[in-house]
Amino acid sequence: AVETDVRDAVEKRLAQAEGVIWTGSISRPEVYLGLVQASALVNCSCSEGMPSVLLEAMELRVPIFARAIPGNMSVVTHNQTAYIFKDPLEFIAQASAYVEWIRTRTKMCGKDLDLRDPVEMVREAKEVVLKVHNEDIEADCYQEMINANFPN
């Protein structure tokens, strides 16, 4: 099938890419282990509902590169909590600037880019998760919704 052919082609290319690990589908504990060891998370999905992996990366202070799609944009903001890209060329420019930052720890910049320092960005991303996506706040919201719609 076409989907299998595309997946196989992607896996083959990624297997040859230096510093890239293709995992396929993995369990939640494996996601956590991968994130704590990662230099960055790339979410290049064409569609997302609620991208929980972005929240998990934000919680763990892992820099994020995410495609500009509605699901991702509902969770992250460009240059505040993640680097957002609209197309592959923009991703390559941002990722190249990030790799150079890792090597030199100097200002994140590149051709026509003014990207925020990753250390500052992941610090703010963690704060956003704690303030906006906190599990206690989420639970309270659900409880209020249930109480409002199903009174005793």
Short mmCIF file of C-alpha atoms in Angstrom, two decimals, residues 5-151:
data_model
loop_
_atom_site.label_atom_id
_atom_site.label_comp_id
_atom_site.label_asym_id
_atom_site.label_seq_id
_atom_site.Cartn_x
_atom_site.Cartn_y
_atom_site.Cartn_z
CA ASP A 5 5.75 2.49 0.88
CA VAL A 6 5.96 6.06 2.20
CA ARG A 7 6.73 4.87 5.75
CA ASP A 8 9.43 2.53 4.47
CA ALA A 9 11.00 5.33 2.39
CA VAL A 10 10.97 7.73 5.36
CA GLU A 11 12.45 5.12 7.70
CA LYS A 12 15.21 4.34 5.18
CA ARG A 13 16.15 8.04 4.81
CA LEU A 14 16.06 8.64 8.56
CA ALA A 15 18.24 5.59 9.22
CA GLN A 16 20.95 7.34 7.17
CA ALA A 17 20.54 10.72 8.91
CA GLU A 18 23.14 11.59 11.51
CA GLY A 19 21.70 12.32 14.96
CA VAL A 20 18.14 11.30 14.07
CA ILE A 21 16.39 8.37 15.71
CA TRP A 22 13.19 7.02 14.18
CA THR A 23 11.20 5.17 16.80
CA GLY A 24 7.84 4.57 15.18
CA SER A 25 5.05 4.13 17.74
CA ILE A 26 6.33 3.80 21.29
CA SER A 27 4.85 3.44 24.77
CA ARG A 28 4.41 6.37 27.19
CA PRO A 29 7.40 5.34 29.34
CA GLU A 30 9.51 5.13 26.17
CA VAL A 31 8.31 8.62 25.15
CA TYR A 32 9.48 10.00 28.49
CA LEU A 33 12.87 8.26 28.25
CA GLY A 34 13.34 9.53 24.71
CA LEU A 35 12.40 13.10 25.61
CA VAL A 36 14.76 13.36 28.57
CA GLN A 37 17.61 12.25 26.31
CA ALA A 38 16.64 14.39 23.31
CA SER A 39 18.28 17.62 22.17
CA ALA A 40 14.92 18.70 20.70
CA LEU A 41 11.50 17.41 19.69
CA VAL A 42 10.31 17.79 16.09
CA ASN A 43 6.57 17.56 15.47
CA CYS A 44 6.10 17.61 11.71
CA SER A 45 2.59 16.18 11.70
CA CYS A 46 0.18 17.44 9.06
CA SER A 47 -2.68 17.24 11.59
CA GLU A 48 -2.96 16.94 15.36
CA GLY A 49 -5.82 16.97 17.82
CA MET A 50 -4.29 17.70 21.22
CA PRO A 51 -0.54 17.15 20.82
CA SER A 52 0.23 15.87 24.32
CA VAL A 53 3.82 15.14 23.34
CA LEU A 54 4.35 18.91 23.04
CA LEU A 55 3.10 19.39 26.60
CA GLU A 56 5.34 16.57 27.78
CA ALA A 57 8.36 18.14 26.07
CA MET A 58 7.49 21.54 27.56
CA GLU A 59 7.25 19.98 31.03
CA LEU A 60 10.69 18.41 30.57
CA ARG A 61 12.21 21.62 29.10
CA VAL A 62 12.98 20.08 25.73
CA PRO A 63 13.13 22.58 22.85
CA ILE A 64 10.32 22.06 20.32
CA PHE A 65 10.15 22.50 16.57
CA ALA A 66 6.52 22.18 15.48
CA ARG A 67 4.70 22.52 12.18
CA ALA A 68 2.25 25.45 12.07
CA ILE A 69 -1.00 23.48 12.23
CA PRO A 70 -4.05 24.24 14.40
CA GLY A 71 -3.49 21.46 16.97
CA ASN A 72 0.13 22.47 17.58
CA MET A 73 -0.69 26.17 17.57
CA SER A 74 -3.30 25.61 20.30
CA VAL A 75 -0.48 24.54 22.62
CA VAL A 76 2.67 26.43 21.57
CA THR A 77 3.57 29.93 20.42
CA HIS A 78 6.45 30.73 18.08
CA ASN A 79 9.55 32.04 19.84
CA GLN A 80 7.75 31.90 23.19
CA THR A 81 7.37 28.17 23.85
CA ALA A 82 8.54 26.58 20.58
CA TYR A 83 9.98 27.22 17.14
CA ILE A 84 7.11 27.06 14.65
CA PHE A 85 7.72 26.33 10.98
CA LYS A 86 5.36 26.57 8.02
CA ASP A 87 7.38 24.54 5.52
CA PRO A 88 10.46 22.31 5.29
CA LEU A 89 12.77 25.19 4.31
CA GLU A 90 11.78 27.20 7.37
CA PHE A 91 12.34 24.12 9.56
CA ILE A 92 15.80 23.58 8.05
CA ALA A 93 16.74 27.22 8.70
CA GLN A 94 15.53 27.06 12.31
CA ALA A 95 17.09 23.66 12.99
CA SER A 96 20.40 24.78 11.48
CA ALA A 97 20.44 27.83 13.74
CA TYR A 98 19.68 25.59 16.73
CA VAL A 99 22.47 23.15 15.87
CA GLU A 100 24.88 26.09 15.59
CA TRP A 101 23.64 27.36 18.97
CA ILE A 102 24.34 23.94 20.51
CA ARG A 103 27.89 24.09 19.13
CA THR A 104 28.68 27.68 20.10
CA ARG A 105 26.08 28.76 22.70
CA THR A 106 25.84 32.12 20.94
CA LYS A 107 22.73 34.03 19.79
CA MET A 108 20.23 31.95 17.81
CA CYS A 109 20.16 33.53 14.41
CA GLY A 110 20.42 32.68 10.77
CA LYS A 111 19.37 34.04 7.42
CA ASP A 112 16.39 36.33 8.16
CA LEU A 113 15.93 34.68 11.56
CA ASP A 114 15.75 36.14 15.02
CA LEU A 115 15.13 33.14 17.22
CA ARG A 116 14.89 33.20 20.98
CA ASP A 117 17.56 31.56 23.13
CA PRO A 118 16.42 27.95 23.76
CA VAL A 119 17.26 28.11 27.48
CA GLU A 120 14.91 31.07 28.00
CA MET A 121 12.25 29.53 25.78
CA VAL A 122 12.10 26.15 27.53
CA ARG A 123 11.95 27.92 30.90
CA GLU A 124 8.87 29.85 29.74
CA ALA A 125 7.38 26.73 28.15
CA LYS A 126 7.59 24.92 31.49
CA GLU A 127 5.85 27.86 33.20
CA VAL A 128 3.06 27.78 30.59
CA VAL A 129 2.49 24.08 31.22
CA LEU A 130 2.32 24.65 34.97
CA LYS A 131 -0.03 27.65 34.69
CA VAL A 132 -2.23 26.81 31.71
CA HIS A 133 -2.12 23.04 31.29
CA ASN A 134 -1.76 22.05 34.93
CA GLU A 135 -3.52 18.75 35.62
CA ASP A 136 -5.28 20.14 38.71
CA ILE A 137 -6.63 23.09 36.72
CA GLU A 138 -7.73 20.74 33.91
CA ALA A 139 -9.46 18.43 36.41
CA ASP A 140 -11.27 21.39 38.02
CA CYS A 141 -12.47 22.56 34.59
CA TYR A 142 -13.84 19.12 33.77
CA GLN A 143 -15.54 18.91 37.16
CA GLU A 144 -17.15 22.34 36.64
CA MET A 145 -18.35 21.26 33.20
CA ILE A 146 -19.88 18.07 34.61
CA ASN A 147 -21.51 19.92 37.51
CA ALA A 148 -22.97 22.55 35.16
CA ASN A 149 -24.41 19.97 32.75
CA PHE A 150 -25.43 17.24 35.19
CA PRO A 151 -26.64 18.91 38.39
#
